[in-house]
Short mmCIF file of C-alpha atoms in Angstrom, two decimals:
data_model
loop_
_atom_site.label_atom_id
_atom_site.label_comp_id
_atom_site.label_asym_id
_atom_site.label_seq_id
_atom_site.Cartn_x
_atom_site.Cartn_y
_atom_site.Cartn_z
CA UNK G 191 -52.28 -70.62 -54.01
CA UNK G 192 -49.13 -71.82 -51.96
CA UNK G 193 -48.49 -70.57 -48.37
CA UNK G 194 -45.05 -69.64 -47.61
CA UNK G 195 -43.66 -71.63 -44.91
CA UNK G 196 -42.73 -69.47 -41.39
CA UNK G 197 -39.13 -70.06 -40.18
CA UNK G 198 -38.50 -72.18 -37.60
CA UNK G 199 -38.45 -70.08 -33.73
CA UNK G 200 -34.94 -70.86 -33.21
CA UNK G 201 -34.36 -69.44 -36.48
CA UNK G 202 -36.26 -66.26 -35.66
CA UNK G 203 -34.49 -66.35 -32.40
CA UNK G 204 -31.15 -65.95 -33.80
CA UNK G 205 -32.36 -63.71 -36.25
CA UNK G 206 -33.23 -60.93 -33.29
CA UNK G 207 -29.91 -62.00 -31.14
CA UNK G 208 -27.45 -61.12 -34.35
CA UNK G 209 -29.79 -58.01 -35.26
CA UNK G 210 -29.52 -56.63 -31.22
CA UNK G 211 -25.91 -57.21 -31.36
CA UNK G 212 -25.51 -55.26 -35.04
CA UNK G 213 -27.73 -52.28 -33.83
CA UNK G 214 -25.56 -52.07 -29.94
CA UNK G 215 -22.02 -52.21 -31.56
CA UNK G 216 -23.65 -49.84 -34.22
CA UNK G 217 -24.50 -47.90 -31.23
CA UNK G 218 -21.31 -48.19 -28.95
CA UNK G 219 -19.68 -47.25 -32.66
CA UNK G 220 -21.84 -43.90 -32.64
CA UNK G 221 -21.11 -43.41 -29.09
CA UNK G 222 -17.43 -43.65 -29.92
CA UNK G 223 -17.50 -41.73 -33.55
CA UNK G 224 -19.25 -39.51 -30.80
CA UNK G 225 -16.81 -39.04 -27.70
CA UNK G 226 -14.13 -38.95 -30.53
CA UNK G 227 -15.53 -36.14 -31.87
CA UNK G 228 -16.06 -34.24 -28.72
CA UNK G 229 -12.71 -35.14 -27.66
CA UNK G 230 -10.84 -33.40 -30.23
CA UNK G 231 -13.29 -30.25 -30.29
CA UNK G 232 -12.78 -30.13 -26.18
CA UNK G 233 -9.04 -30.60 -27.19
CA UNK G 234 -8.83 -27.86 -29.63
CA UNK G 235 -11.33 -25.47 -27.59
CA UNK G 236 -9.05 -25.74 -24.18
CA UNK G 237 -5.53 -26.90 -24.57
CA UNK G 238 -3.62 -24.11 -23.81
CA UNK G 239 0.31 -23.73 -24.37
CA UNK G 240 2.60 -21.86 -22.02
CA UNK G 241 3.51 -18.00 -23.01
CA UNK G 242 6.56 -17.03 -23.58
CA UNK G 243 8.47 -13.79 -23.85
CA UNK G 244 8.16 -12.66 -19.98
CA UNK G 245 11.02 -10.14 -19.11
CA UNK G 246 11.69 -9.14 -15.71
CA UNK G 247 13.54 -5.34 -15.19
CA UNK G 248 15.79 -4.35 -12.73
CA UNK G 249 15.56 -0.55 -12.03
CA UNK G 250 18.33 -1.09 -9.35
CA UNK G 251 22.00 -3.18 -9.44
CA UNK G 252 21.37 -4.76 -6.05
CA UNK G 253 18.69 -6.52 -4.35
CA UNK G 254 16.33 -8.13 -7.11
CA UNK G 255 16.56 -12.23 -7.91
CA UNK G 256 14.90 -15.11 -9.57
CA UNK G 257 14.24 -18.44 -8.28
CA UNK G 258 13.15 -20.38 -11.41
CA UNK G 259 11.44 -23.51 -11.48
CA UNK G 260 13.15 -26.57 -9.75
CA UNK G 261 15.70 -24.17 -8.69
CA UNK G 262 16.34 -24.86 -4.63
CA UNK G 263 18.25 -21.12 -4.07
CA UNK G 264 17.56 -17.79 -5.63
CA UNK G 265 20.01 -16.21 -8.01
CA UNK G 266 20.46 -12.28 -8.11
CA UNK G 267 19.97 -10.86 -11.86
CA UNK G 268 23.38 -9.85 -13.40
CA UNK G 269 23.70 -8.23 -17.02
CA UNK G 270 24.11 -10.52 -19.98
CA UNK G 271 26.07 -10.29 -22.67
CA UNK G 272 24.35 -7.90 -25.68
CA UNK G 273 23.60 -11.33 -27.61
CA UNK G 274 22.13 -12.85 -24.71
CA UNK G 275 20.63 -9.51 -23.02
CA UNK G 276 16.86 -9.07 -23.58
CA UNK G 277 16.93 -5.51 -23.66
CA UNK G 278 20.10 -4.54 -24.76
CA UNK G 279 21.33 -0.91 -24.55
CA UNK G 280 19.43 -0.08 -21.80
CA UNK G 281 20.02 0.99 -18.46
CA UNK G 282 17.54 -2.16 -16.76
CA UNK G 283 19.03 -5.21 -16.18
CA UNK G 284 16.79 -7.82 -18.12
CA UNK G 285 16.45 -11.53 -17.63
CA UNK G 286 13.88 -13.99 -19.24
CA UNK G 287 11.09 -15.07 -16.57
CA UNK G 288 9.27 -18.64 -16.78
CA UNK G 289 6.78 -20.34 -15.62
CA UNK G 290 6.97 -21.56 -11.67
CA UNK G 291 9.81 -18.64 -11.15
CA UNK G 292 9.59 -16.97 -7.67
CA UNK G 293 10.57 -13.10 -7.80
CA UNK G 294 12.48 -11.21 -4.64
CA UNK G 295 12.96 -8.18 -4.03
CA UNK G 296 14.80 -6.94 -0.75
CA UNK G 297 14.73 -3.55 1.34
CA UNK G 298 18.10 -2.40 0.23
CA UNK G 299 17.16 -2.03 -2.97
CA UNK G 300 15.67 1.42 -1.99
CA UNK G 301 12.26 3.07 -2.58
CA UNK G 302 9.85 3.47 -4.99
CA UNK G 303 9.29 0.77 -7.93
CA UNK G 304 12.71 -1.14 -8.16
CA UNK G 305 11.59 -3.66 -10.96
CA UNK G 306 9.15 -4.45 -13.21
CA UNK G 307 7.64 -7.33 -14.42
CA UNK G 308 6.87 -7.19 -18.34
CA UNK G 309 4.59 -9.94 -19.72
CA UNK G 310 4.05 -10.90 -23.23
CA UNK G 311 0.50 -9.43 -23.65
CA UNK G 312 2.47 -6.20 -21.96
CA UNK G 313 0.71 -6.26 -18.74
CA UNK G 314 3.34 -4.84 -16.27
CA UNK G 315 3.75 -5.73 -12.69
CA UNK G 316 5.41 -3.44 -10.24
CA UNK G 317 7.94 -4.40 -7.46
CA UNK G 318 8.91 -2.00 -4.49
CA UNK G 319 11.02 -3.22 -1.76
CA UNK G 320 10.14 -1.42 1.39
CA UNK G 321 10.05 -2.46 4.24
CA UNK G 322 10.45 -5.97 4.11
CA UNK G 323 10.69 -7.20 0.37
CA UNK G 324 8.33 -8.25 -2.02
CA UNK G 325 7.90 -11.81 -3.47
CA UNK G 326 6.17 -12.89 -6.18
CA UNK G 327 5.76 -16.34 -8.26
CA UNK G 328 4.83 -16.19 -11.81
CA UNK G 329 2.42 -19.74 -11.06
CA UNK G 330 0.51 -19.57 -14.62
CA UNK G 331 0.74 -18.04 -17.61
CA UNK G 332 -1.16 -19.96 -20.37
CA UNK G 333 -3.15 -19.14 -23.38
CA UNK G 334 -4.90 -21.89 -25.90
CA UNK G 335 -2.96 -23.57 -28.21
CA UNK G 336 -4.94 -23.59 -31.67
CA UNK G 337 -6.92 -20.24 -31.48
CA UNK G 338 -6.99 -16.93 -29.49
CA UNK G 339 -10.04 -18.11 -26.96
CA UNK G 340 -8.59 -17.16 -23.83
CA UNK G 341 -5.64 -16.27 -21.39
CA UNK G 342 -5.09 -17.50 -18.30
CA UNK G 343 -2.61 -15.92 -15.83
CA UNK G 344 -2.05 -17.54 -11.83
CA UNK G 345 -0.27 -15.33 -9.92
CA UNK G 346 0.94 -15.76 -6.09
CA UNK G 347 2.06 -12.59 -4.64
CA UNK G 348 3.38 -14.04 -0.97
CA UNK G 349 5.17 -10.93 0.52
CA UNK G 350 5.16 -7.19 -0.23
CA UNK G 351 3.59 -4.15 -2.28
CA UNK G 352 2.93 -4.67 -6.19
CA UNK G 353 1.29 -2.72 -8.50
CA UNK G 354 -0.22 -4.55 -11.49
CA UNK G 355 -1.46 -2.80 -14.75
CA UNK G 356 -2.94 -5.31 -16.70
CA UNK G 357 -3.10 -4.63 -20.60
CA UNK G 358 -6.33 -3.75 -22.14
CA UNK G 359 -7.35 -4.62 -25.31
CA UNK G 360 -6.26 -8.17 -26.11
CA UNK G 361 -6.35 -10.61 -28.81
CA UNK G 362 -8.14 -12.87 -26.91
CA UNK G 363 -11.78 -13.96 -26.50
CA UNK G 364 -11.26 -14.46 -22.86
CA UNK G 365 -8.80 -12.68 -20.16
CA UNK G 366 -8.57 -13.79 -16.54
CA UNK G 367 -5.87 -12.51 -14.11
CA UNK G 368 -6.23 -14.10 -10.89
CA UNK G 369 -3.75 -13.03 -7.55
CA UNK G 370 -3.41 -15.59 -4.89
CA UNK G 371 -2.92 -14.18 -1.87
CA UNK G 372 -2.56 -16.08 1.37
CA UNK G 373 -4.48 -18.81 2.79
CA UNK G 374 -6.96 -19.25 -0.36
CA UNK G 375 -7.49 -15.95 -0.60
CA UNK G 376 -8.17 -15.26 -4.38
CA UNK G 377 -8.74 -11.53 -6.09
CA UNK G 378 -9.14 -11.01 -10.33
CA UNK G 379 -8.38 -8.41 -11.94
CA UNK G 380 -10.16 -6.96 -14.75
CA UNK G 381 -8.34 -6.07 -18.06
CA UNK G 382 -7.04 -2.54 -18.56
CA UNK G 383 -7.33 -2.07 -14.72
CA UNK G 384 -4.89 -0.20 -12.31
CA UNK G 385 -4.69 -2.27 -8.73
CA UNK G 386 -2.48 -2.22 -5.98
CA UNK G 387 -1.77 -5.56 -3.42
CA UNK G 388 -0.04 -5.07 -0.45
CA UNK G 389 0.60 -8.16 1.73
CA UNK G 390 2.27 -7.85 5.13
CA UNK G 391 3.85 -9.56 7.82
CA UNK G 392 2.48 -7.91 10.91
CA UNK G 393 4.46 -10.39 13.15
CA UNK G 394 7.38 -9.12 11.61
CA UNK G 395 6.76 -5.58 12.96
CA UNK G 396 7.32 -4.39 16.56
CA UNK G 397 4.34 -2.04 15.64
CA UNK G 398 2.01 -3.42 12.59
CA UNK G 399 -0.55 -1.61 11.02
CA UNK G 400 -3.77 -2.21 11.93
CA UNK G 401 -7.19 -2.55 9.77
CA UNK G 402 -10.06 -0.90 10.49
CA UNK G 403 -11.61 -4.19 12.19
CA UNK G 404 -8.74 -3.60 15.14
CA UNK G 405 -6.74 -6.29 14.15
CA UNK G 406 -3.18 -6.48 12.19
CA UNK G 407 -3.63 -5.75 8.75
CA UNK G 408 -2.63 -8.56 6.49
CA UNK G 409 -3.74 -7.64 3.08
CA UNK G 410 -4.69 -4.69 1.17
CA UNK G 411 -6.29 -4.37 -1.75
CA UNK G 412 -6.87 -1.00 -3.97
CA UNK G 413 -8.00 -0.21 -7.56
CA UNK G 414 -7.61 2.87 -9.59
CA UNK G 415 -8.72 1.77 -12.59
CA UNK G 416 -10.94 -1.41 -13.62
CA UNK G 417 -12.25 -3.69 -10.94
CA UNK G 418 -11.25 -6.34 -8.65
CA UNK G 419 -13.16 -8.97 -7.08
CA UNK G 420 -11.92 -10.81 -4.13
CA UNK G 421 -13.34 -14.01 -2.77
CA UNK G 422 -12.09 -15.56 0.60
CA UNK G 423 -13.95 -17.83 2.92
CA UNK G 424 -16.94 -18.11 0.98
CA UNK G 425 -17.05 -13.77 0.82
CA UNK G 426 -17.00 -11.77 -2.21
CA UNK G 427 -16.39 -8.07 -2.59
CA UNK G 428 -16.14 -6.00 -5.51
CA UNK G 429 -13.59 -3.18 -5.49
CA UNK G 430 -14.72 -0.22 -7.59
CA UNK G 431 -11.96 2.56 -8.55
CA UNK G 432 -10.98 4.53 -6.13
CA UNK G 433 -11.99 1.97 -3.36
CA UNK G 434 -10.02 0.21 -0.80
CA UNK G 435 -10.20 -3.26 0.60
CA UNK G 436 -8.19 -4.51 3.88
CA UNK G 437 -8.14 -8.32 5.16
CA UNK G 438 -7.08 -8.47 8.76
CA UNK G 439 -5.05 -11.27 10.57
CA UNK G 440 -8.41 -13.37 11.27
CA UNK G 441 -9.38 -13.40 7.35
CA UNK G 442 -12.04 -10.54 8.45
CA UNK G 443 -12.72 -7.87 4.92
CA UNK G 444 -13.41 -4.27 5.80
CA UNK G 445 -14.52 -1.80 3.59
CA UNK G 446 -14.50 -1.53 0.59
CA UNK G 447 -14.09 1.91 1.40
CA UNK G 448 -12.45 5.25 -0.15
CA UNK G 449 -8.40 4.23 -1.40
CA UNK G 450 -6.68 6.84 1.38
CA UNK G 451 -3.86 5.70 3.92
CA UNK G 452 -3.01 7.98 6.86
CA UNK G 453 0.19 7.75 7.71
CA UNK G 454 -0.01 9.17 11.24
CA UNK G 455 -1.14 7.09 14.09
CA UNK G 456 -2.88 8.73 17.15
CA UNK G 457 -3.22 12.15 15.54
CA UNK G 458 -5.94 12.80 18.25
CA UNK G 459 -3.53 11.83 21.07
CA UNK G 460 -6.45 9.74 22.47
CA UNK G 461 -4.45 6.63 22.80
CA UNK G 462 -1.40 9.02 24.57
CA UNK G 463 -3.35 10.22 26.73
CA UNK G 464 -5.16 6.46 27.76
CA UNK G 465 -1.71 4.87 28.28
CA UNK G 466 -0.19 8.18 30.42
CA UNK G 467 -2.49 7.70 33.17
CA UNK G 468 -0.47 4.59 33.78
CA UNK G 469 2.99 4.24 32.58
CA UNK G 470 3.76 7.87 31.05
CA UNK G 471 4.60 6.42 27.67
CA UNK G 472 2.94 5.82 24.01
CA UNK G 473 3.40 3.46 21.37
CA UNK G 474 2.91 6.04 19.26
CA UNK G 475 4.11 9.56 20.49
CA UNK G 476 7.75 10.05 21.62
CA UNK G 477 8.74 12.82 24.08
CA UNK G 478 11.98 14.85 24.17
CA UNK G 479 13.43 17.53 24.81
CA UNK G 480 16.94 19.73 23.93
CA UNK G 481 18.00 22.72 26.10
CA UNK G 482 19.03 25.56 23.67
CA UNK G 483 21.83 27.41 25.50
CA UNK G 484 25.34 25.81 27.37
CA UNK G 485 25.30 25.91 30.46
CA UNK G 486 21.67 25.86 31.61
CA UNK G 487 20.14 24.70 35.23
CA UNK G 488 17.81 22.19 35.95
CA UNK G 489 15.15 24.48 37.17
CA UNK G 490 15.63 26.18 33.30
CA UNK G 491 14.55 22.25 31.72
CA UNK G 492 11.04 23.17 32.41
CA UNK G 493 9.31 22.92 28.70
CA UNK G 494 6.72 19.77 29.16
CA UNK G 495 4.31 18.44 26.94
CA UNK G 496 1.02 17.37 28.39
CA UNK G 497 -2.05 16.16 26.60
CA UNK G 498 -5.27 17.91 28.13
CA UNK G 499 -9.44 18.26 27.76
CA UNK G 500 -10.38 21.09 25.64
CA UNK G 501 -13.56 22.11 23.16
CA UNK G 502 -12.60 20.75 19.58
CA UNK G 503 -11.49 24.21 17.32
CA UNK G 504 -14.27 24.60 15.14
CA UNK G 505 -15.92 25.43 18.21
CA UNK G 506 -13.74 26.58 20.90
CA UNK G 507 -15.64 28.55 23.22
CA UNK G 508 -18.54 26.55 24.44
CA UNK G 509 -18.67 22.63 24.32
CA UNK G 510 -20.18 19.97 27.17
CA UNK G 511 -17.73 17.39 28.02
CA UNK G 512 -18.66 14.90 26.29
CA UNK G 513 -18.03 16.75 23.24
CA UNK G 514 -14.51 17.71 23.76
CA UNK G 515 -11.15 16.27 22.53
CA UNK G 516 -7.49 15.43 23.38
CA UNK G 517 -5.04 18.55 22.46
CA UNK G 518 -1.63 17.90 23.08
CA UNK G 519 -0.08 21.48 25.02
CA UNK G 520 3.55 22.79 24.93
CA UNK G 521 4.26 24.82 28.27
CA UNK G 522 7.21 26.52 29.57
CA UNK G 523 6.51 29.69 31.98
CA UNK G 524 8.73 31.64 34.36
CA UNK G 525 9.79 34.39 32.17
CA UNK G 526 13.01 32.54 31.07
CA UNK G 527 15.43 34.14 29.65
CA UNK G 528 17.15 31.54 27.83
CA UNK G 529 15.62 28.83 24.91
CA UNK G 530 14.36 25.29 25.59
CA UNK G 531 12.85 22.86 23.25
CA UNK G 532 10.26 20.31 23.80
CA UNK G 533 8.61 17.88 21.48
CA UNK G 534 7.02 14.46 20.18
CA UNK G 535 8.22 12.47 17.43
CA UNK G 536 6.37 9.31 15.54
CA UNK G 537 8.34 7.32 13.17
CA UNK G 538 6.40 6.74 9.82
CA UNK G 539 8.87 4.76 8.08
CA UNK G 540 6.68 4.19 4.74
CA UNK G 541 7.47 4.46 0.61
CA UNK G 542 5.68 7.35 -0.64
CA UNK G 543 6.42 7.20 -4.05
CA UNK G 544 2.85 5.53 -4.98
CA UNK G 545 1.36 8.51 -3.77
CA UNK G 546 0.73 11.81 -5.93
CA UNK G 547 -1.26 13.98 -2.98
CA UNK G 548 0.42 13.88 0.35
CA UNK G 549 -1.62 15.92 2.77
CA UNK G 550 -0.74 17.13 5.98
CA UNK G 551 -3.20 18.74 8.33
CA UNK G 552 -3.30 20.26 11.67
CA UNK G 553 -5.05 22.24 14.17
CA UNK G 554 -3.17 24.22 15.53
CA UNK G 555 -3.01 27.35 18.47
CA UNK G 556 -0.73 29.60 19.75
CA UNK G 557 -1.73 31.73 23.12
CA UNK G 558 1.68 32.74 24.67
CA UNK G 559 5.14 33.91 22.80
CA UNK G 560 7.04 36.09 24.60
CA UNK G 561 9.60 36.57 22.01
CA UNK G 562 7.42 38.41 19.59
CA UNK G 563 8.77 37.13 16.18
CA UNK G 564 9.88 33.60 14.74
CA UNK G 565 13.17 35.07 15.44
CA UNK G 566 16.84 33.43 13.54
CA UNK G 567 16.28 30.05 11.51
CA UNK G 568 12.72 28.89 13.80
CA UNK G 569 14.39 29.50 17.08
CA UNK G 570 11.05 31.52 18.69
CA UNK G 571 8.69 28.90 16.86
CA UNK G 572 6.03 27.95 19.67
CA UNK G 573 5.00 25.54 17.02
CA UNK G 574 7.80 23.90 14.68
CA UNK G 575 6.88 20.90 12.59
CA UNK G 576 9.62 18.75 11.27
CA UNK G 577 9.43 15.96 8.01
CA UNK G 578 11.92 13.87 7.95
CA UNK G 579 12.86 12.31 4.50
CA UNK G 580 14.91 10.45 2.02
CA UNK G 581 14.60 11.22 -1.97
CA UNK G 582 15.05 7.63 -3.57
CA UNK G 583 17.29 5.51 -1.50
CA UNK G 584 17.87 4.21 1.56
CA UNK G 585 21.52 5.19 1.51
CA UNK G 586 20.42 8.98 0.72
CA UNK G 587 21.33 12.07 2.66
CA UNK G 588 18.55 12.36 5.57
CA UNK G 589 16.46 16.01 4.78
CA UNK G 590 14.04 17.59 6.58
CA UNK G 591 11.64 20.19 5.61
CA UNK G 592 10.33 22.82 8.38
CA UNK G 593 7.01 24.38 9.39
CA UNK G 594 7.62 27.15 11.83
CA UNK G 595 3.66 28.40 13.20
CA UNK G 596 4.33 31.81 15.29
CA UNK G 597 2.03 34.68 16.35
CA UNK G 598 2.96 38.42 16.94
CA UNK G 599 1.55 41.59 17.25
CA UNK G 600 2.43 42.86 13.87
CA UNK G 601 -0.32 42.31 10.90
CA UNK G 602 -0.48 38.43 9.76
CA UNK G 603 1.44 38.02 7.06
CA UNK G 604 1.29 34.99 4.43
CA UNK G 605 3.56 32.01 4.74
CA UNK G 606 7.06 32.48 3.69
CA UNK G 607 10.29 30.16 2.41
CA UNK G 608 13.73 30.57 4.53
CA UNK G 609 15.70 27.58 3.41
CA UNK G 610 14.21 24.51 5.05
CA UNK G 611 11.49 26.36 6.92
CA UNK G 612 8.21 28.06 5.98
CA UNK G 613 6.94 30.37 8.55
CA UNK G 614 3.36 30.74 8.56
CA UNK G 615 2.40 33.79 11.22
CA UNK G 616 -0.86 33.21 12.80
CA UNK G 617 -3.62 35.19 14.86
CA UNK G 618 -2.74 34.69 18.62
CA UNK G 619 -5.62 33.04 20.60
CA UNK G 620 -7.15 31.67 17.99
CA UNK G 621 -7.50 27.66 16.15
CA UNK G 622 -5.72 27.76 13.12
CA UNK G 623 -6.05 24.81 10.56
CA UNK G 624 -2.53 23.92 8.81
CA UNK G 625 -3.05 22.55 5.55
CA UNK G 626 -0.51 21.53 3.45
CA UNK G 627 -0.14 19.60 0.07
CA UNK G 628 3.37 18.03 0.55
CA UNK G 629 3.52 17.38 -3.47
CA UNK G 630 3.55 21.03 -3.99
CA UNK G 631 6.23 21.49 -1.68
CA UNK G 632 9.47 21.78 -3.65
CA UNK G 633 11.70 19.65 -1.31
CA UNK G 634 9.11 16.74 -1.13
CA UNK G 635 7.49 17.21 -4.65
CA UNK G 636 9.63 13.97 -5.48
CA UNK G 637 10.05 12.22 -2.18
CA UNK G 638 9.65 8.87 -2.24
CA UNK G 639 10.12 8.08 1.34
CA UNK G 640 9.15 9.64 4.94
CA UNK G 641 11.08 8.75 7.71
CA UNK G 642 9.11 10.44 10.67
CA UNK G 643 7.57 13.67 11.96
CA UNK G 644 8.24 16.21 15.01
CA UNK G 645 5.73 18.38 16.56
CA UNK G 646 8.07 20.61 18.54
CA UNK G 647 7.86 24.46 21.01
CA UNK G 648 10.88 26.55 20.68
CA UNK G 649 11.82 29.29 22.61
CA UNK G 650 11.49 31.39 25.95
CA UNK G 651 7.99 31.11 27.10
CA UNK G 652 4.95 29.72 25.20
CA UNK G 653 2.05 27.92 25.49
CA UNK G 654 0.93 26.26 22.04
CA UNK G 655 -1.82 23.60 21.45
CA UNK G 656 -2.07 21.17 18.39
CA UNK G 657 -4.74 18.38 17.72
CA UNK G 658 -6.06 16.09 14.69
CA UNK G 659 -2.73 14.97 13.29
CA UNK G 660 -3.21 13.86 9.51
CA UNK G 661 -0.62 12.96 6.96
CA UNK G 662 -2.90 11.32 4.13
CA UNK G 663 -1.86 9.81 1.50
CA UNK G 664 -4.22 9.03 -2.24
CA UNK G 665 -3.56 7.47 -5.35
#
């Protein structure tokens, strides 16, 4: 039988070269057929389109704008022509937002929400305009191109209070609404939540709020519905409804803690009374006084306010020192025969419309009125408490509602309406606690702004004590 005759070994040589060269561009072919293939599915999975159909309201004619994109000034909203207007026949002015656009809003566009921010997926966004504007930049608003796998919306919210209500229940696999705020400070916002971000510019205020760290507030962050999560400087908090975040000056969080402001600073009078030992003056309490009668001498101005010691009033009659308080005291003595007022004053100068409960509380004490009853329109009131407010705008009438706290001998009657003032008669000698839900009230049921408050003694002689200051305000 014939043998079959082996190849030659450069044959076989070439043989395995051309085969090593068919199998790698068969490979590098795969590899391509491969990364093609991914491509396109990576394409078609994350591509994502701009949204369209963003509509920006104007509750007010004066004081909103819109910077769009590549735009170098800002240009106030005016109302289009019915063809051109987005929501024609209504009493908003509308105008078409984009991506990159900056939003403005400026104090003299009053109180409360003075625009609105409408997006396609009808998430709404909030503007107010007190103190010192609000500005807001629509960075990102993107959604896939080929299928309904997620939303994406940037937004950087530089200046100002906004409340954002983002839409629940969305066509898409994914939501994520992300607020920049600051210096990389990022917070998202679940869908079908209720938040509230205030950013401020404490260097722009001769007295800026301060966070419960001690330092300037900078940011505030509160939900009352959903959740937010904010992440700054390699922190993360989670803000549950109901809860309140603050970021001070330094980038320090505190809290989160219950969503509550007070609006009254030094309610205690213990920073009064630190800064009187020196210089007689407060940042936060303002002394005055007004005689009552023409005509009067100087030894008649004799009404002074001090701030003094005492046992706190839920238990006045024994207390060591350490465990008593600062109570501010109205004095005038001498059996005088004609009036003299003396008082303190804080400005408040905040937006109340964002808040349904307003509560204001007080201890309070009366232990000498020599004119026995609260006598014509609160002139006998050895305790007279005086809001100051503004219904909607800034260019509205200045009101004030009264409290008017007087004892007497007579039986102690329940608080009663004259006009402006509710007298509330109270037991002499003893600590009364005023409490008082300013929503029920029906001259500040719909106030949306509070200008300041007065803690005043009227009359002949008296001697009245007040301590714990609170004006709170919730969600």
């Amino acid at each position: 039988m014939a043998q079959i005759a082996k190849p030659p070994p450069e044959q076989i040589y070439y043989q395995r070269v051309a085969w090593t060269w068919m199998l790698a561009f068969f490979g590098l072919f795969c590899i391509l057929i491969a990364l093609g293939g991914y491509s396109g599915w990576h394409y078609y999975s994350t591509a994502t389109t701009p949204v369209e159909g963003a509509i920006l309201r104007s509750h007010v004619n004066a004081g909103v704008s819109i910077q769009p994109r590549g735009r170098l000034t800002a240009e106030s909203i005016e109302r289009l022509p019915p063809e051109r207007d987005p929501c024609p026949g209504e009493l908003d002015i509308c105008a078409t937002v984009a991506e990159g656009s900056v939003i403005r809003t400026k104090a003299e566009a009053g109180y409360g929400p003075v625009a609105s921010l409408v997006l396609a997926d009808r998430t709404q966004i909030d503007f107010w305009a007190h103190p010192d504007g609000a500005e807001l930049t629509l960075a990102s608003y993107r959604a896939t191109a080929w299928h309904n796998g997620r939303l994406d919306v940037v937004l950087r919210q530089n200046a100002g209070y906004l409340r954002y209500d983002i839409a629940a229940g969305q066509p898409y696999d994914r939501v994520e609404y992300v607020v920049e705020a600051g210096d990389g400070m990022r917070i998202r916002l679940d869908p079908g939540g209720s938040y509230s971000i205030n950013v401020l510019d404490s260097a722009a205020r001769p007295m800026p709020a301060l966070a419960l760290t001690g330092e300037p507030l900078w940011i505030e962050v509160a939900v009352r519905a959903g959740r937010a999560i904010i992440v700054h400087q390699d922190a993360s908090v989670e803000v549950q409804p109901g809860q309140l975040v603050q970021i001070d000056a330094t980038g320090a969080l505190a809290g989160p803690g219950e969503a509550r402001w007070e609006l009254i600073r030094d309610g205690g009078f213990e920073e009064y009374q630190a800064q009187s030992r020196y210089d007689q003056t407060s940042r936060t309490w303002r002394q005055y006084a007004v005689p009552n009668a023409p005509g009067m001498s100087r030894e008649e101005h004799n009404g002074r306010f001090t701030v003094v010691r005492s046992c706190r009033p839920e238990t006045p009659d024994f207390c060591t020192p350490d465990d008593q308080v600062a109570v501010g005291q109205f004095r005038r003595d001498g059996s005088q025969t004609r009036p003299f007022t003396v008082g303190i004053e804080q400005t408040i100068d905040a937006d109340v419309s964002e808040f349904p409960s307003l509560r204001l509380t007080m201890w309070v004490r009366v232990l000498t009125q020599t004119v026995q009853l609260a006598g014509v329109a609160g002139s006998e009131c050895p305790i007279m408490v005086r809001i100051t407010y503004k219904s909607t705008s800034p260019t509205d009438q200045e009101l004030s509602r009264y409290f008017c706290i007087y004892t007497g001998s007579s039986e102690v009657s329940n608080s009663e309406d004259a006009g402006e003032i509710r007298y509330r008669q109270v037991p002499q000698f003893q600590w009364y606690r005023l409490n008082v839900e300013l929503r029920d009230d029906s001259l500040l049921r719909q106030a949306r702004y509070i200008q300041s408050i007065r803690i005043e003694a009227r009359g002949h002689d008296y001697l009245s004590e007040v301590t714990a200051i609170s004006l709170i305000g919730r969600q």
